[in-house]
Short mmCIF file of C-alpha atoms in Angstrom, two decimals:
data_model
loop_
_atom_site.label_atom_id
_atom_site.label_comp_id
_atom_site.label_asym_id
_atom_site.label_seq_id
_atom_site.Cartn_x
_atom_site.Cartn_y
_atom_site.Cartn_z
CA MET A 1121 72.47 -6.88 -128.55
CA THR A 1122 73.96 -6.85 -132.03
CA SER A 1123 77.61 -4.56 -130.80
CA ILE A 1124 78.73 -7.05 -128.33
CA GLY A 1125 82.39 -8.09 -129.56
CA THR A 1126 82.99 -5.01 -131.11
CA GLY A 1127 84.69 -3.63 -128.07
CA TYR A 1128 82.53 -0.51 -127.30
CA ASP A 1129 80.70 -2.26 -124.40
CA LEU A 1130 83.84 -3.12 -122.39
CA SER A 1131 84.55 0.78 -120.70
CA ASN A 1132 82.33 3.17 -119.27
CA SER A 1133 83.03 6.86 -120.84
CA VAL A 1134 83.29 5.60 -124.22
CA PHE A 1135 80.38 5.92 -126.81
CA SER A 1136 79.85 3.09 -129.63
CA PRO A 1137 79.64 4.71 -132.93
CA ASP A 1138 76.07 4.83 -133.09
CA GLY A 1139 76.16 7.07 -129.85
CA ARG A 1140 75.25 4.36 -126.69
CA ASN A 1141 76.70 3.86 -123.61
CA PHE A 1142 76.93 0.00 -123.30
CA GLN A 1143 77.99 -0.10 -119.90
CA VAL A 1144 74.76 1.86 -118.77
CA GLU A 1145 72.62 -0.37 -120.87
CA TYR A 1146 74.19 -3.56 -119.32
CA ALA A 1147 73.29 -1.66 -115.75
CA VAL A 1148 69.83 -1.20 -116.69
CA LYS A 1149 69.49 -4.98 -117.51
CA ALA A 1150 71.15 -5.59 -114.11
CA VAL A 1151 67.72 -3.61 -112.62
CA GLU A 1152 65.14 -5.77 -115.17
CA SER A 1153 65.99 -8.68 -113.02
CA GLY A 1154 65.55 -7.14 -109.49
CA GLY A 1155 62.68 -7.49 -107.16
CA THR A 1156 59.75 -5.62 -108.41
CA CYS A 1157 59.24 -1.99 -106.83
CA ILE A 1158 56.47 0.73 -107.45
CA GLY A 1159 55.56 3.93 -106.12
CA ILE A 1160 52.15 5.57 -106.14
CA ARG A 1161 51.49 9.48 -105.49
CA THR A 1162 48.20 10.77 -104.52
CA LYS A 1163 46.86 14.13 -103.16
CA HIS A 1164 46.94 12.53 -99.56
CA GLY A 1165 50.27 10.97 -99.63
CA VAL A 1166 52.92 8.49 -101.31
CA VAL A 1167 53.23 4.85 -100.99
CA LEU A 1168 56.25 2.89 -101.84
CA ALA A 1169 56.08 -1.04 -101.93
CA CYS A 1170 58.71 -3.69 -103.10
CA GLU A 1171 58.47 -7.50 -103.51
CA LYS A 1172 61.57 -8.86 -101.34
CA ILE A 1173 62.15 -12.04 -102.70
CA ILE A 1174 63.21 -14.66 -99.82
CA SER A 1175 66.76 -16.06 -100.95
CA SER A 1176 66.79 -18.19 -97.91
CA LYS A 1177 64.69 -19.74 -95.64
CA LEU A 1178 67.00 -19.05 -92.96
CA LEU A 1179 66.71 -15.24 -92.58
CA LYS A 1180 64.37 -13.98 -90.17
CA PRO A 1181 60.98 -12.77 -91.80
CA GLY A 1182 60.23 -8.57 -91.59
CA CYS A 1183 64.08 -8.23 -91.19
CA ASN A 1184 66.28 -6.80 -93.76
CA LYS A 1185 64.43 -3.96 -95.01
CA ARG A 1186 64.78 -2.71 -98.54
CA ILE A 1187 62.73 0.43 -98.32
CA SER A 1188 64.63 3.15 -96.16
CA THR A 1189 64.05 6.40 -94.80
CA VAL A 1190 66.60 9.29 -96.05
CA ASP A 1191 65.42 12.24 -94.37
CA ARG A 1192 62.31 12.54 -91.86
CA SER A 1193 60.14 13.04 -94.73
CA ALA A 1194 61.39 10.79 -97.78
CA GLY A 1195 61.93 7.38 -98.43
CA ILE A 1196 63.56 5.51 -100.90
CA VAL A 1197 63.55 1.97 -102.59
CA THR A 1198 65.80 0.46 -105.14
CA SER A 1199 65.71 -2.49 -107.49
CA GLY A 1200 68.96 -4.04 -108.85
CA LEU A 1201 72.34 -4.81 -107.11
CA LEU A 1202 71.34 -4.41 -103.81
CA PRO A 1203 74.82 -3.29 -102.37
CA ASP A 1204 74.59 -0.55 -104.80
CA GLY A 1205 71.08 0.34 -103.52
CA ARG A 1206 72.32 0.86 -100.02
CA HIS A 1207 75.34 3.15 -101.09
CA LEU A 1208 72.68 5.36 -103.23
CA THR A 1209 70.58 5.42 -100.09
CA SER A 1210 73.50 6.35 -97.94
CA ARG A 1211 74.51 8.99 -100.56
CA GLY A 1212 70.66 10.50 -100.22
CA ARG A 1213 71.10 10.83 -96.27
CA ASP A 1214 74.27 12.69 -96.65
CA GLU A 1215 72.52 14.91 -99.03
CA ALA A 1216 69.56 15.34 -96.86
CA SER A 1217 71.75 16.26 -93.78
CA SER A 1218 74.19 18.68 -95.72
CA TRP A 1219 71.31 20.54 -97.25
CA ARG A 1220 70.16 21.02 -93.49
CA GLN A 1221 73.30 22.23 -92.50
CA THR A 1222 73.13 24.76 -94.94
CA TYR A 1223 69.73 25.97 -95.27
CA LYS A 1224 68.48 24.67 -91.85
CA ALA A 1225 65.39 23.20 -93.25
CA PRO A 1226 64.49 19.59 -95.11
CA ILE A 1227 65.38 19.27 -98.39
CA PRO A 1228 62.75 19.56 -100.82
CA LEU A 1229 62.07 16.12 -102.84
CA SER A 1230 62.72 17.79 -106.08
CA SER A 1231 66.22 18.98 -104.87
CA LEU A 1232 67.00 15.40 -103.39
CA ALA A 1233 66.00 14.04 -106.61
CA SER A 1234 68.50 16.45 -108.51
CA ARG A 1235 71.21 15.76 -106.41
CA LEU A 1236 70.91 12.14 -106.61
CA GLY A 1237 70.49 12.36 -110.24
CA GLY A 1238 73.65 13.90 -110.81
CA TYR A 1239 75.50 11.81 -108.48
CA VAL A 1240 74.32 8.54 -110.47
CA GLN A 1241 75.01 10.23 -113.81
CA ALA A 1242 78.70 11.11 -112.68
CA TYR A 1243 79.27 7.23 -112.54
CA THR A 1244 78.39 6.74 -116.40
CA LEU A 1245 81.39 9.56 -117.09
CA TYR A 1246 84.82 7.70 -116.05
CA SER A 1247 86.51 4.72 -116.97
CA SER A 1248 87.34 3.95 -113.49
CA VAL A 1249 84.04 3.02 -112.24
CA ARG A 1250 80.96 1.26 -113.45
CA PRO A 1251 77.39 2.68 -113.45
CA PHE A 1252 74.94 2.08 -110.70
CA GLY A 1253 72.86 -1.32 -111.27
CA VAL A 1254 69.95 -0.05 -109.46
CA THR A 1255 66.92 2.17 -110.38
CA ALA A 1256 65.70 4.11 -107.33
CA ILE A 1257 62.23 4.93 -106.76
CA LEU A 1258 62.00 8.23 -104.36
CA GLY A 1259 58.93 8.99 -102.17
CA GLY A 1260 58.01 12.28 -100.14
CA TRP A 1261 56.05 14.84 -99.04
CA ASP A 1262 57.48 18.42 -98.87
CA SER A 1263 56.08 19.65 -95.59
CA GLU A 1264 53.29 22.32 -95.83
CA ALA A 1265 53.84 23.72 -92.34
CA GLU A 1266 55.17 27.15 -91.52
CA SER A 1267 58.30 25.61 -90.19
CA GLY A 1268 60.70 28.69 -90.25
CA VAL A 1269 64.14 28.05 -89.63
CA ASP A 1270 65.75 25.39 -87.72
CA GLY A 1271 66.94 26.49 -84.12
CA GLN A 1272 65.46 30.24 -84.46
CA VAL A 1273 64.00 31.98 -81.44
CA GLY A 1274 60.65 33.44 -81.37
CA ASN A 1275 57.86 33.24 -83.91
CA GLY A 1276 57.34 36.63 -85.23
CA PRO A 1277 54.29 38.83 -84.92
CA ALA A 1278 51.18 37.11 -83.34
CA ALA A 1279 49.11 38.35 -85.90
CA GLY A 1280 50.83 36.39 -88.42
CA ALA A 1281 53.10 37.44 -91.35
CA GLY A 1282 51.19 40.16 -93.54
CA GLY A 1283 50.80 40.19 -97.00
CA LYS A 1284 50.88 36.22 -97.60
CA VAL A 1285 49.35 35.52 -101.02
CA ASP A 1286 45.82 32.90 -100.74
CA ASP A 1287 46.54 31.50 -104.04
CA PRO A 1288 46.83 27.84 -105.20
CA SER A 1289 49.63 28.59 -107.64
CA VAL A 1290 51.75 29.49 -104.59
CA LYS A 1291 53.51 25.99 -103.81
CA ARG A 1292 52.90 25.11 -99.90
CA GLY A 1293 54.39 21.50 -99.79
CA GLY A 1294 52.75 18.58 -100.95
CA PRO A 1295 53.55 14.79 -102.42
CA ALA A 1296 56.36 14.02 -104.61
CA LEU A 1297 57.50 10.69 -106.46
CA TYR A 1298 60.77 10.50 -108.52
CA MET A 1299 62.41 7.46 -110.37
CA ILE A 1300 66.33 7.75 -110.73
CA GLU A 1301 67.61 5.43 -113.67
CA PRO A 1302 71.32 3.87 -114.00
CA SER A 1303 71.82 6.64 -116.60
CA GLY A 1304 71.34 9.36 -114.13
CA LEU A 1305 67.81 9.99 -115.87
CA TYR A 1306 65.29 11.32 -113.35
CA TRP A 1307 61.57 12.07 -113.97
CA GLY A 1308 58.60 12.87 -111.60
CA TYR A 1309 55.74 10.28 -111.90
CA TYR A 1310 52.35 9.72 -110.50
CA GLY A 1311 53.02 6.26 -110.51
CA ALA A 1312 56.25 4.50 -111.06
CA ALA A 1313 57.33 0.68 -110.98
CA THR A 1314 60.58 -0.99 -111.82
CA GLY A 1315 62.46 -4.30 -111.86
CA LYS A 1316 61.22 -7.81 -112.73
CA GLY A 1317 57.44 -7.17 -113.11
CA ARG A 1318 57.51 -3.70 -113.75
CA GLN A 1319 55.56 -4.15 -117.06
CA ALA A 1320 52.63 -5.84 -115.23
CA ALA A 1321 53.00 -3.46 -112.20
CA LYS A 1322 52.73 -0.37 -114.92
CA ALA A 1323 49.69 -1.54 -116.45
CA GLU A 1324 48.11 -1.65 -112.97
CA LEU A 1325 49.12 1.82 -112.19
CA GLU A 1326 47.89 3.33 -115.50
CA LYS A 1327 44.13 1.93 -114.51
CA LEU A 1328 44.62 3.66 -111.27
CA ASP A 1329 44.08 7.17 -113.18
CA LEU A 1330 46.32 8.67 -111.02
CA ASN A 1331 47.07 12.13 -113.15
CA SER A 1332 43.19 12.83 -113.04
CA PRO A 1333 42.24 15.62 -110.88
CA ASP A 1334 39.48 13.53 -109.92
CA CYS A 1335 41.09 10.86 -108.68
CA ALA A 1336 39.42 9.42 -105.73
CA LEU A 1337 42.02 7.03 -104.46
CA SER A 1338 42.68 7.94 -100.53
CA LEU A 1339 45.96 7.07 -99.06
CA LYS A 1340 44.57 3.83 -97.52
CA ASP A 1341 43.53 2.63 -101.05
CA ALA A 1342 46.82 3.20 -102.25
CA VAL A 1343 48.50 0.89 -99.69
CA LEU A 1344 45.78 -1.88 -100.75
CA GLU A 1345 46.46 -1.38 -104.39
CA ALA A 1346 50.33 -1.06 -103.97
CA ALA A 1347 50.19 -4.58 -102.19
CA ARG A 1348 47.79 -5.93 -104.97
CA ILE A 1349 50.06 -4.74 -107.90
CA ILE A 1350 53.10 -6.38 -106.11
CA TYR A 1351 51.14 -9.56 -105.96
CA VAL A 1352 50.04 -9.37 -109.70
CA ALA A 1353 53.66 -8.39 -110.51
CA HIS A 1354 54.85 -11.40 -108.59
CA GLU A 1355 52.38 -13.92 -110.78
CA ASP A 1356 55.07 -14.37 -113.32
CA SER A 1357 57.69 -15.48 -111.04
CA LYS A 1358 55.31 -17.96 -108.48
CA ASP A 1359 57.72 -20.28 -107.97
CA LYS A 1360 59.64 -18.00 -105.73
CA GLU A 1361 58.79 -16.93 -102.14
CA PHE A 1362 58.62 -13.48 -101.47
CA GLU A 1363 57.71 -10.75 -98.65
CA LEU A 1364 55.82 -7.62 -99.13
CA GLU A 1365 57.41 -4.20 -97.74
CA LEU A 1366 55.11 -1.35 -97.49
CA THR A 1367 56.02 2.39 -96.46
CA TRP A 1368 53.76 5.48 -96.60
CA ILE A 1369 54.06 8.99 -95.71
CA SER A 1370 51.12 11.54 -95.54
CA ALA A 1371 50.27 15.10 -95.14
CA LEU A 1372 50.96 16.67 -91.51
CA ASP A 1373 47.20 15.92 -90.73
CA GLY A 1374 47.15 12.27 -92.36
CA PRO A 1375 47.66 9.16 -90.48
CA THR A 1376 51.48 9.51 -90.92
CA LYS A 1377 52.10 12.99 -89.77
CA GLY A 1378 54.18 14.06 -92.84
CA ARG A 1379 56.70 11.46 -91.82
CA HIS A 1380 58.11 8.40 -93.89
CA GLU A 1381 57.10 5.20 -91.88
CA HIS A 1382 56.56 1.34 -92.57
CA VAL A 1383 52.96 0.93 -92.52
CA PRO A 1384 51.58 -0.53 -89.32
CA LYS A 1385 51.36 -4.31 -88.86
CA GLU A 1386 47.61 -4.56 -89.06
CA LEU A 1387 47.45 -2.43 -92.01
CA LEU A 1388 50.09 -4.59 -93.58
CA GLU A 1389 48.50 -7.86 -93.08
CA GLU A 1390 44.96 -6.34 -94.30
CA ALA A 1391 46.70 -4.98 -97.58
CA GLU A 1392 48.14 -8.88 -97.97
CA LYS A 1393 44.92 -9.93 -97.24
CA HIS A 1394 43.09 -7.79 -99.80
CA ALA A 1395 45.97 -8.67 -102.45
CA LYS A 1396 45.62 -12.69 -101.89
CA LYS A 1397 41.81 -12.29 -102.18
CA SER A 1398 42.08 -10.20 -105.05
CA LEU A 1399 44.10 -12.77 -106.98
CA GLU A 1400 41.91 -15.58 -106.14
CA GLY A 1401 39.00 -13.60 -107.51
CA ASP A 1402 40.89 -13.10 -110.50
CA ASP A 1403 41.73 -17.27 -110.77
CA GLU A 1404 37.96 -17.87 -110.07
CA ASP A 1405 37.10 -15.64 -113.17
CA GLU A 1406 39.21 -17.25 -115.27
CA ASP A 1407 38.18 -20.52 -114.03
CA ASP A 1408 34.30 -19.39 -114.92
CA ASP A 1409 35.46 -18.26 -118.39
CA GLU A 1410 37.09 -21.42 -118.96
CA MET A 1411 33.82 -23.67 -117.85
CA GLU A 1412 31.71 -21.28 -120.33
CA GLU A 1413 33.87 -22.62 -123.31
CA MET B 71 92.18 40.95 -74.86
CA GLY B 72 93.43 38.34 -77.21
CA PRO B 73 92.68 38.19 -81.08
CA ASP B 74 89.82 35.07 -80.50
CA MET B 75 87.73 36.87 -77.75
CA ALA B 76 84.52 38.43 -79.02
CA THR B 77 83.84 42.28 -78.24
CA ALA B 78 82.01 41.68 -74.83
CA MET B 79 82.92 39.38 -72.08
CA LEU B 80 81.87 38.73 -68.54
CA GLY B 81 84.38 39.05 -65.89
CA GLU B 82 84.07 38.50 -62.07
CA ASP B 83 83.61 42.43 -61.61
CA GLY B 84 80.95 42.84 -64.47
CA ILE B 85 80.78 42.93 -68.04
CA HIS B 86 83.88 44.24 -69.94
CA ILE B 87 83.21 45.82 -73.56
CA ASP B 88 86.52 45.79 -75.87
CA MET B 89 86.13 49.53 -77.22
CA ASN B 90 88.82 49.36 -79.41
CA HIS B 91 87.60 46.17 -81.24
CA LEU B 92 87.86 47.70 -84.63
CA LYS B 93 90.99 47.75 -86.37
CA LYS B 94 92.64 51.31 -86.46
CA GLY B 95 91.05 53.55 -89.25
CA GLU B 96 88.14 50.76 -89.80
CA VAL B 97 85.00 51.85 -91.38
CA ASN B 98 82.26 51.53 -88.86
CA LEU B 99 78.34 51.50 -89.32
CA GLY B 100 77.52 53.19 -86.24
CA THR B 101 74.19 52.79 -87.01
CA SER B 102 70.24 52.88 -86.34
CA ILE B 103 68.72 50.30 -88.30
CA MET B 104 65.35 48.45 -88.02
CA ALA B 105 62.93 46.40 -89.64
CA ILE B 106 58.90 45.98 -89.41
CA ASN B 107 56.22 43.57 -90.33
CA PHE B 108 53.00 45.49 -91.48
CA LYS B 109 49.76 44.32 -93.00
CA ASP B 110 51.22 43.74 -96.90
CA GLY B 111 54.70 42.97 -96.00
CA VAL B 112 57.89 44.42 -94.29
CA ILE B 113 59.51 47.70 -94.14
CA LEU B 114 63.11 48.28 -93.53
CA GLY B 115 64.84 51.49 -92.50
CA ALA B 116 68.08 52.96 -91.75
CA ASP B 117 69.77 55.89 -91.17
CA SER B 118 72.91 56.84 -93.43
CA ARG B 119 76.10 57.79 -91.13
CA THR B 120 79.06 55.75 -91.76
CA THR B 121 82.47 56.92 -89.32
CA THR B 122 85.81 56.34 -89.02
CA GLY B 123 86.22 56.99 -85.34
CA ALA B 124 84.82 60.75 -85.13
CA TYR B 125 85.00 61.40 -88.71
CA ILE B 126 82.20 60.95 -90.81
CA ALA B 127 83.58 58.90 -93.80
CA ASN B 128 80.08 59.14 -95.84
CA ARG B 129 76.94 61.12 -94.63
CA VAL B 130 74.51 59.40 -97.34
CA THR B 131 75.31 55.35 -97.09
CA ASP B 132 73.14 52.73 -98.33
CA LYS B 133 72.82 50.37 -95.26
CA LEU B 134 70.03 48.22 -96.81
CA THR B 135 71.25 45.76 -98.91
CA GLN B 136 69.60 43.51 -101.42
CA VAL B 137 70.51 40.11 -101.31
CA HIS B 138 67.52 38.67 -103.60
CA ASP B 139 64.41 40.32 -105.39
CA THR B 140 62.42 40.79 -102.23
CA ILE B 141 65.13 39.58 -99.54
CA TRP B 142 66.99 42.48 -98.01
CA CYS B 143 69.07 43.17 -94.83
CA CYS B 144 70.17 45.89 -92.75
CA ARG B 145 73.78 45.92 -91.73
CA SER B 146 75.73 47.26 -88.82
CA GLY B 147 78.77 46.86 -87.25
CA SER B 148 81.97 46.62 -89.53
CA ALA B 149 81.28 47.79 -93.21
CA ALA B 150 83.71 45.53 -94.86
CA ASP B 151 82.49 42.42 -92.89
CA THR B 152 78.83 43.18 -93.29
CA GLN B 153 79.27 43.75 -97.25
CA ALA B 154 81.27 40.58 -97.57
CA VAL B 155 78.64 38.69 -95.64
CA ALA B 156 75.98 40.08 -97.84
CA ASP B 157 77.75 39.31 -100.89
CA ILE B 158 78.28 35.68 -99.85
CA VAL B 159 74.56 35.47 -99.13
CA SER B 160 73.24 37.13 -102.31
CA TYR B 161 75.52 34.57 -104.24
CA HIS B 162 73.81 31.78 -102.50
CA LEU B 163 70.51 32.94 -103.08
CA GLY B 164 71.23 33.79 -106.89
CA LEU B 165 72.24 30.25 -107.15
CA TYR B 166 69.38 28.88 -105.31
CA GLY B 167 66.98 30.99 -107.40
CA VAL B 168 68.36 29.65 -110.56
CA MET B 169 68.21 26.02 -109.60
CA ASN B 170 64.96 26.02 -108.17
CA GLY B 171 62.99 27.90 -110.92
CA GLN B 172 59.68 29.43 -109.83
CA ASP B 173 59.99 28.95 -106.20
CA GLY B 174 62.65 30.92 -105.26
CA PRO B 175 64.34 31.45 -102.05
CA THR B 176 62.42 32.21 -99.04
CA THR B 177 63.41 34.82 -96.27
CA GLN B 178 63.70 31.57 -93.97
CA THR B 179 66.34 30.42 -96.24
CA ALA B 180 68.15 33.50 -96.51
CA ALA B 181 67.91 33.99 -92.94
CA ALA B 182 69.69 30.15 -92.23
CA LEU B 183 72.77 31.31 -94.38
CA PHE B 184 73.26 34.54 -92.90
CA GLN B 185 73.11 32.80 -89.47
CA GLU B 186 75.52 30.22 -90.62
CA LEU B 187 78.21 32.80 -91.89
CA CYS B 188 77.82 34.73 -88.91
CA TYR B 189 78.16 32.01 -86.14
CA GLU B 190 80.87 30.16 -87.64
CA ASN B 191 82.93 32.99 -88.01
CA LYS B 192 81.88 34.99 -85.04
CA ASP B 193 85.20 35.28 -83.69
CA GLN B 194 86.28 36.95 -86.97
CA LEU B 195 83.16 39.19 -87.50
CA SER B 196 81.94 42.29 -85.97
CA ALA B 197 78.41 42.32 -87.74
CA GLY B 198 74.91 42.86 -86.36
CA MET B 199 72.15 42.21 -89.34
CA ILE B 200 68.42 42.27 -89.76
CA ILE B 201 67.19 40.22 -92.45
CA ALA B 202 63.81 41.12 -93.91
CA GLY B 203 62.08 40.01 -96.57
CA TYR B 204 58.81 39.08 -98.61
CA ASP B 205 57.67 35.91 -100.38
CA LYS B 206 54.25 34.42 -101.48
CA ARG B 207 54.51 31.26 -99.38
CA HIS B 208 55.09 33.28 -96.23
CA GLY B 209 54.16 36.74 -96.37
CA GLY B 210 56.91 39.22 -94.67
CA SER B 211 58.98 37.97 -92.20
CA VAL B 212 61.84 39.67 -89.84
CA TYR B 213 65.05 38.31 -88.36
CA SER B 214 67.45 39.57 -86.14
CA ILE B 215 70.84 38.10 -86.21
CA PRO B 216 72.64 40.03 -83.29
CA LEU B 217 76.72 39.85 -82.78
CA GLY B 218 77.20 36.14 -81.70
CA GLY B 219 75.36 34.78 -84.63
CA SER B 220 72.11 33.69 -82.78
CA LEU B 221 68.51 33.80 -84.88
CA HIS B 222 65.52 35.56 -83.60
CA LYS B 223 62.19 35.85 -85.56
CA GLN B 224 60.47 39.01 -84.60
CA SER B 225 57.43 41.39 -85.12
CA TYR B 226 60.26 44.21 -85.63
CA ALA B 227 63.56 44.36 -84.94
CA ILE B 228 65.93 47.17 -84.09
CA GLY B 229 69.46 47.60 -84.14
CA GLY B 230 72.87 49.43 -84.29
CA SER B 231 74.20 51.63 -81.29
CA GLY B 232 71.11 54.05 -82.00
CA SER B 233 68.36 51.29 -81.14
CA THR B 234 69.53 51.81 -77.44
CA TYR B 235 67.86 55.06 -77.55
CA ILE B 236 64.38 53.90 -79.11
CA TYR B 237 63.29 50.60 -77.15
CA GLY B 238 60.93 52.82 -75.35
CA TYR B 239 59.72 54.83 -78.19
CA CYS B 240 59.33 51.42 -80.23
CA ASP B 241 57.80 49.60 -77.09
CA ALA B 242 55.31 52.07 -76.68
CA ASN B 243 53.78 52.68 -80.60
CA TRP B 244 54.27 49.44 -82.12
CA LYS B 245 51.35 47.33 -83.08
CA GLU B 246 50.84 44.61 -85.19
CA HIS B 247 48.79 44.56 -88.76
CA MET B 248 49.78 48.27 -89.47
CA THR B 249 48.95 49.90 -92.94
CA GLU B 250 51.74 50.78 -95.00
CA GLU B 251 51.38 54.50 -94.31
CA GLU B 252 51.19 53.47 -90.38
CA GLY B 253 54.05 51.54 -90.47
CA ILE B 254 56.36 54.02 -92.69
CA LYS B 255 55.31 56.85 -89.79
CA PHE B 256 56.72 54.46 -86.92
CA VAL B 257 59.93 53.47 -88.64
CA LYS B 258 60.39 57.20 -89.68
CA GLY B 259 59.58 58.43 -85.90
CA ALA B 260 61.72 55.67 -84.41
CA LEU B 261 64.83 56.57 -86.35
CA GLY B 262 64.33 60.29 -86.18
CA GLU B 263 64.60 59.49 -82.21
CA ALA B 264 67.53 57.50 -82.61
CA ILE B 265 69.14 59.85 -84.98
CA LYS B 266 68.22 62.65 -82.62
CA TRP B 267 70.09 61.22 -79.66
CA ASP B 268 72.90 58.93 -81.06
CA GLY B 269 76.07 60.80 -82.12
CA SER B 270 76.98 58.01 -84.62
CA SER B 271 73.78 58.25 -86.12
CA GLY B 272 72.57 60.61 -88.89
CA GLY B 273 72.26 61.80 -92.19
CA VAL B 274 69.03 60.80 -94.20
CA ILE B 275 66.49 58.21 -93.52
CA ARG B 276 66.29 55.21 -95.96
CA MET B 277 63.67 52.63 -96.27
CA VAL B 278 62.77 50.00 -98.36
CA VAL B 279 59.12 48.57 -98.53
CA LEU B 280 58.70 44.56 -99.62
CA THR B 281 55.58 43.63 -100.84
CA ASN B 282 53.65 41.20 -103.42
CA ARG B 283 54.15 44.50 -105.98
CA GLY B 284 58.31 43.92 -105.35
CA HIS B 285 60.31 46.46 -103.40
CA GLU B 286 60.05 50.31 -103.13
CA ARG B 287 62.75 52.70 -101.72
CA HIS B 288 62.08 55.68 -100.01
CA LEU B 289 64.15 58.81 -98.85
CA TYR B 290 63.72 61.19 -96.43
CA LEU B 291 66.10 64.03 -95.84
CA PRO B 292 66.87 65.94 -92.51
CA ASP B 293 66.72 69.39 -94.46
CA ASN B 294 63.00 69.53 -94.27
CA GLY B 295 62.69 67.59 -91.07
CA TYR B 296 62.26 64.17 -92.52
CA THR B 297 59.19 65.04 -94.29
CA GLY B 298 60.08 64.08 -97.91
CA PRO B 299 60.98 63.33 -101.04
CA GLY B 300 59.48 59.97 -100.05
CA ARG B 301 58.92 57.15 -102.64
CA ALA B 302 61.94 57.29 -104.77
CA ARG B 303 61.35 54.73 -107.48
CA PRO B 304 58.25 53.12 -108.94
CA ALA B 305 57.49 49.36 -108.35
CA THR B 306 59.42 46.73 -109.76
CA THR B 307 57.87 43.01 -110.12
#
């Protein structure tokens, strides 16, 4: 960065003459060296995955989880400064619970993303604070159930509500995936990646053709792909040990019944095996190519 | 009775009702209100009498209040309290609608807001409300929020002092999945009886029909035995 030393990078809330906020850009740098995190959105649900670098052999495997549940049907994973991620997660939980208190219903993912985006953005405005050193991926499933108001008594007419419109344009819940950056910018995605291995991960995600209406990826396929992509993205930092963390969320009639959960142990092991095997496959292919030369 | 007590309390010798719970001269909606589900949505209905003690302060009151495009409420109890609550809910729903674009608030959202206000302020308020609305996701729905601030989802709801006279009428004549004409006839018949028997209900019968066409108002005058004029305004979308 050429502008270093000009003084405009020292304070939040001060623009450089060419209209940049350097503190935010430095925060992005903090994310770029964080563990790879990805999110995959399919018709059947959402998968979140992260590469947890093992910083000490004394840490207990399978503990110190990095993907958290914010509300029953929403999960969040962050890449970058871990404590910043913890704080943002905690804020997400507060937002979800205050929404429930006011509206007596779960918060829609779009609203949760908007609230968290606004929160993160506020930390780019004041000289007394620094921006968040994290990019967060937010995944969830807005319930398609006729859930009514929390705590209501009675169910209305036995014949069902009259005048319901059977039109596909009427939204009745579904999958959602958002990514929130240190600037507070948030966008909805079919596939999202952040952290050290994001370039490789993005290239793999694009191959999945997630935005195509006839994308045939099942939720289980998405879990396997997520594991594979984390392994592919780890190739560049092979010297470091890592642990794979995977969560998923399906429709009410799917495997997680609309809840955000860590994938079961058996599926996690299957996904790891599948990922390692596909990497070995790549190596073999490369070997073959070399032999042909 | 202390100021923090509800209007009715259970003593050793039965239920005591504070007949003077309103402030001196406070305007009361001694009322007959109702809302029903029907085939295509919901119908709200109300009489139009507002009293200050024995004096009829307004004989053509509108007790059907809009809080969003196709979410309305029937108000009973203190006119001031119920107007204030409806105004607050209306503000919240307006904001919700603007912030969430196409997917505006549902009747559920409105009912949750009404209930929170009525429950948290139960000691100060004298408000019995019926919330009815139509949204594309859920179709029509009817919620009743009686005095304590509980929330009841119902096929149809009746409220106000006049409702006590029509429990039998409604039970005998109610059926689910009525057509619009049948629904209007049911509401008109019930409110007609309530007005006939209840001294604090009277005037005209107002109705609002909420469907995917938007809202339509109906008016029925006592002059011709509540036969017309009927639908008052063309549909708005």
